[in-house]
Short mmCIF file of C-alpha atoms in Angstrom, two decimals:
data_model
loop_
_atom_site.label_atom_id
_atom_site.label_comp_id
_atom_site.label_asym_id
_atom_site.label_seq_id
_atom_site.Cartn_x
_atom_site.Cartn_y
_atom_site.Cartn_z
CA MET S 1 17.66 46.26 -22.15
CA GLN S 2 20.49 47.78 -24.16
CA LYS S 3 22.00 49.22 -21.01
CA GLU S 4 22.20 45.75 -19.47
CA LYS S 5 24.17 44.49 -22.48
CA THR S 6 26.52 47.47 -22.26
CA ASN S 7 27.25 46.86 -18.60
CA SER S 8 27.63 43.07 -18.79
CA LEU S 9 31.01 42.90 -20.56
CA PRO S 10 32.86 45.33 -18.23
CA PHE S 11 31.39 43.52 -15.23
CA ILE S 12 32.57 40.13 -16.52
CA LEU S 13 36.04 41.53 -17.21
CA ILE S 14 36.28 43.10 -13.76
CA THR S 15 35.19 39.84 -12.14
CA CYS S 16 37.95 38.02 -14.02
CA LEU S 17 40.48 40.02 -12.00
CA PHE S 18 39.45 37.98 -8.97
CA PHE S 19 40.42 34.88 -10.90
CA LEU S 20 43.82 36.37 -11.77
CA TRP S 21 44.64 37.35 -8.21
CA GLY S 22 43.07 34.29 -6.63
CA PHE S 23 44.93 31.92 -8.94
CA ALA S 24 48.31 33.37 -7.95
CA HIS S 25 47.42 33.18 -4.27
CA ASN S 26 46.52 29.49 -4.53
CA LEU S 27 49.78 28.35 -6.11
CA ASP S 28 51.21 27.03 -2.84
CA PRO S 29 50.41 23.31 -3.46
CA ILE S 30 52.80 23.35 -6.44
CA LEU S 31 54.98 26.34 -5.56
CA ILE S 32 56.37 25.16 -2.23
CA PRO S 33 57.22 21.60 -3.43
CA HIS S 34 58.91 23.13 -6.50
CA LEU S 35 60.96 25.50 -4.34
CA LYS S 36 61.92 22.69 -1.98
CA LYS S 37 63.34 20.77 -4.93
CA SER S 38 65.22 23.81 -6.25
CA PHE S 39 66.41 25.29 -2.94
CA THR S 40 67.21 24.20 0.58
CA LEU S 41 64.42 26.03 2.32
CA SER S 42 64.54 26.89 5.99
CA THR S 43 61.35 26.79 8.03
CA THR S 44 61.20 30.59 7.94
CA GLN S 45 61.60 30.70 4.17
CA SER S 46 58.90 28.06 3.63
CA THR S 47 56.56 30.12 5.80
CA LEU S 48 57.39 33.38 4.03
CA VAL S 49 56.71 31.93 0.57
CA ASP S 50 53.06 31.74 1.60
CA SER S 51 52.67 34.42 4.28
CA SER S 52 54.57 37.21 2.50
CA VAL S 53 51.62 37.66 0.13
CA PHE S 54 49.14 38.18 2.94
CA VAL S 55 51.47 40.27 5.12
CA ALA S 56 52.05 42.66 2.20
CA TYR S 57 48.31 42.70 1.49
CA PHE S 58 47.67 43.69 5.11
CA PHE S 59 50.20 46.53 5.17
CA MET S 60 49.09 47.82 1.77
CA ALA S 61 45.45 48.15 2.86
CA LEU S 62 45.66 51.65 4.34
CA PRO S 63 47.88 53.21 1.63
CA ALA S 64 45.67 51.62 -1.03
CA GLY S 65 42.56 52.99 0.64
CA TYR S 66 44.03 56.49 0.71
CA MET S 67 45.08 56.24 -2.93
CA MET S 68 41.63 55.07 -4.04
CA GLN S 69 39.94 57.77 -2.01
CA LYS S 70 42.09 60.41 -3.67
CA TRP S 71 42.26 59.15 -7.28
CA GLY S 72 39.43 56.66 -7.64
CA TYR S 73 38.98 52.91 -7.82
CA LYS S 74 40.14 52.46 -11.42
CA THR S 75 43.47 54.09 -10.60
CA GLY S 76 43.80 51.83 -7.55
CA ILE S 77 43.14 48.74 -9.65
CA ILE S 78 45.65 49.78 -12.30
CA VAL S 79 48.37 50.48 -9.72
CA GLY S 80 47.58 47.14 -8.08
CA LEU S 81 47.90 45.33 -11.40
CA LEU S 82 51.23 47.04 -12.06
CA LEU S 83 52.54 45.86 -8.69
CA PHE S 84 51.13 42.39 -9.27
CA ALA S 85 52.82 42.17 -12.67
CA LEU S 86 56.11 43.42 -11.21
CA GLY S 87 55.99 40.84 -8.43
CA SER S 88 55.19 38.09 -10.92
CA PHE S 89 58.14 38.99 -13.16
CA VAL S 90 60.49 39.32 -10.18
CA SER S 91 59.55 35.83 -8.95
CA GLY S 92 59.57 34.35 -12.45
CA TYR S 93 63.03 35.61 -13.39
CA SER S 94 64.83 35.02 -10.10
CA ASP S 95 66.94 32.06 -9.02
CA ASP S 96 67.28 33.42 -5.48
CA ILE S 97 64.70 32.23 -2.97
CA ASN S 98 64.80 35.52 -1.07
CA ILE S 99 64.07 37.47 -4.25
CA ILE S 100 61.23 35.06 -5.04
CA ILE S 101 59.78 35.77 -1.60
CA LEU S 102 60.15 39.49 -2.29
CA GLY S 103 58.30 39.03 -5.59
CA ARG S 104 55.50 37.22 -3.78
CA ALA S 105 55.26 40.12 -1.33
CA ILE S 106 55.00 42.59 -4.22
CA GLN S 107 52.24 40.42 -5.67
CA GLY S 108 50.40 40.64 -2.37
CA ALA S 109 50.77 44.41 -2.27
CA GLY S 110 49.12 44.60 -5.69
CA ALA S 111 46.12 42.39 -4.95
CA ILE S 112 43.73 45.23 -4.14
CA SER S 113 40.58 43.16 -4.43
CA ALA S 114 38.51 45.61 -2.36
CA ALA S 115 38.82 48.13 -5.19
CA ILE S 116 37.02 45.73 -7.54
CA THR S 117 33.99 45.27 -5.29
CA ALA S 118 33.83 49.03 -4.75
CA LEU S 119 34.01 49.72 -8.49
CA VAL S 120 31.35 47.10 -9.20
CA ALA S 121 29.13 48.77 -6.60
CA ASP S 122 29.53 52.09 -8.41
CA LEU S 123 28.86 50.58 -11.85
CA THR S 124 25.73 48.59 -10.97
CA ARG S 125 22.26 49.84 -10.20
CA ASP S 126 20.79 49.27 -6.74
CA GLU S 127 18.44 46.51 -7.87
CA HIS S 128 21.32 44.51 -9.40
CA ARG S 129 24.04 45.17 -6.83
CA THR S 130 23.23 42.19 -4.59
CA LYS S 131 23.38 39.80 -7.56
CA ALA S 132 26.67 41.34 -8.69
CA MET S 133 28.25 40.84 -5.28
CA ALA S 134 26.94 37.26 -5.15
CA MET S 135 28.57 36.55 -8.52
CA ILE S 136 31.86 37.95 -7.25
CA GLY S 137 31.64 35.67 -4.20
CA ALA S 138 30.96 32.69 -6.47
CA THR S 139 33.96 33.64 -8.62
CA ILE S 140 36.25 33.46 -5.60
CA GLY S 141 35.12 29.90 -4.85
CA ILE S 142 35.41 28.84 -8.49
CA THR S 143 38.88 30.38 -8.67
CA PHE S 144 40.05 28.32 -5.70
CA ALA S 145 38.78 25.08 -7.28
CA LEU S 146 40.15 25.83 -10.75
CA SER S 147 43.54 26.88 -9.43
CA LEU S 148 43.94 23.60 -7.58
CA MET S 149 43.09 21.67 -10.74
CA GLY S 150 44.77 23.91 -13.31
CA ALA S 151 48.03 24.75 -11.54
CA PRO S 152 49.48 21.21 -11.80
CA VAL S 153 48.66 21.13 -15.52
CA LEU S 154 50.36 24.49 -16.11
CA ASN S 155 53.28 23.35 -14.00
CA ARG S 156 53.85 20.41 -16.34
CA LEU S 157 53.51 22.61 -19.44
CA ILE S 158 55.46 25.76 -18.54
CA GLY S 159 56.80 25.22 -15.02
CA VAL S 160 56.47 27.49 -12.01
CA PRO S 161 58.59 30.32 -13.50
CA GLY S 162 56.38 30.16 -16.58
CA ILE S 163 53.27 30.46 -14.41
CA PHE S 164 54.71 33.58 -12.81
CA MET S 165 55.48 35.04 -16.23
CA LEU S 166 51.98 34.17 -17.46
CA THR S 167 50.32 35.92 -14.52
CA GLY S 168 52.54 38.94 -15.12
CA MET S 169 51.55 39.18 -18.79
CA LEU S 170 47.87 38.70 -17.94
CA SER S 171 48.16 41.51 -15.39
CA LEU S 172 49.55 43.88 -18.02
CA THR S 173 46.74 42.89 -20.39
CA ALA S 174 44.21 43.51 -17.62
CA ILE S 175 45.56 47.05 -17.19
CA LEU S 176 44.59 47.83 -20.79
CA VAL S 177 41.15 46.33 -20.21
CA VAL S 178 40.56 48.36 -17.05
CA ARG S 179 41.85 51.53 -18.69
CA PHE S 180 40.02 51.35 -22.01
CA VAL S 181 37.09 48.93 -21.64
CA VAL S 182 35.80 49.25 -18.08
CA PRO S 183 33.77 52.47 -17.80
CA THR S 184 34.44 55.14 -15.22
CA PRO S 185 31.37 55.66 -13.00
CA LEU S 186 29.40 58.68 -14.20
CA THR S 187 28.07 59.40 -10.75
CA LEU S 188 30.14 60.52 -7.79
CA ASN S 189 31.87 57.37 -6.64
CA SER S 190 31.47 56.21 -3.07
CA SER S 191 35.03 57.07 -2.11
CA GLN S 192 34.60 60.70 -3.17
CA ALA S 193 31.13 60.85 -1.66
CA SER S 194 32.33 59.56 1.69
CA ARG S 195 35.21 62.03 1.67
CA LYS S 196 32.82 64.95 1.07
CA ALA S 197 30.20 63.70 3.48
CA THR S 198 32.53 62.93 6.37
CA PRO S 199 33.81 65.95 8.31
CA SER S 200 37.48 66.03 9.15
CA PHE S 201 38.69 65.57 12.72
CA LYS S 202 40.10 69.13 12.65
CA SER S 203 36.74 70.61 11.63
CA ILE S 204 35.05 68.76 14.48
CA LEU S 205 37.45 70.25 17.01
CA LYS S 206 36.80 73.75 15.63
CA ASN S 207 33.02 73.36 15.82
CA THR S 208 31.99 75.77 18.59
CA GLN S 209 28.52 74.25 18.76
CA LEU S 210 29.95 71.04 20.15
CA SER S 211 31.72 72.78 23.05
CA ARG S 212 28.52 74.08 24.60
#
């Protein structure tokens, strides 16, 4: 019973990262109208404000996977949060629409959500893993709903640049949480296990048994 209490807080904190990333990704209903008032946006620029996040996320997938395989999921999450904070501050400080788009792309490069699910899988026991993944899925849906309701309120209070700055500061705070509160899996994590269990392509070619 004590072990369950020990694991609950880190799990809740890790799950909150989905809210942080999801909230920033669902800013478009207030972000694009705000930018249209502040800038004369071309069709391409309007598209890039939204799509740059997902394009960067797509291209970052393979490098992020390699990094997490080599250094672990916690390192991947921390690097992702650093990039996310950098992108938030770039977008929040800039008065140039192209720099804002660049900041959004950096945000997308840092949203390594797959690392969270992998870390949760390593930190939960087999009998609780399905429930943990279901809670993560529910968090994503809740995040979408809350961002649609909360973003207009924050926009009135601190404005879009303020929202960017807030997400940046929350990202830096989350780094401290991941580093010092979230435990490192005691067992061999799945990324290291898969790397040890999977033979390299070069070793397969050198296997004389396969050439018979």
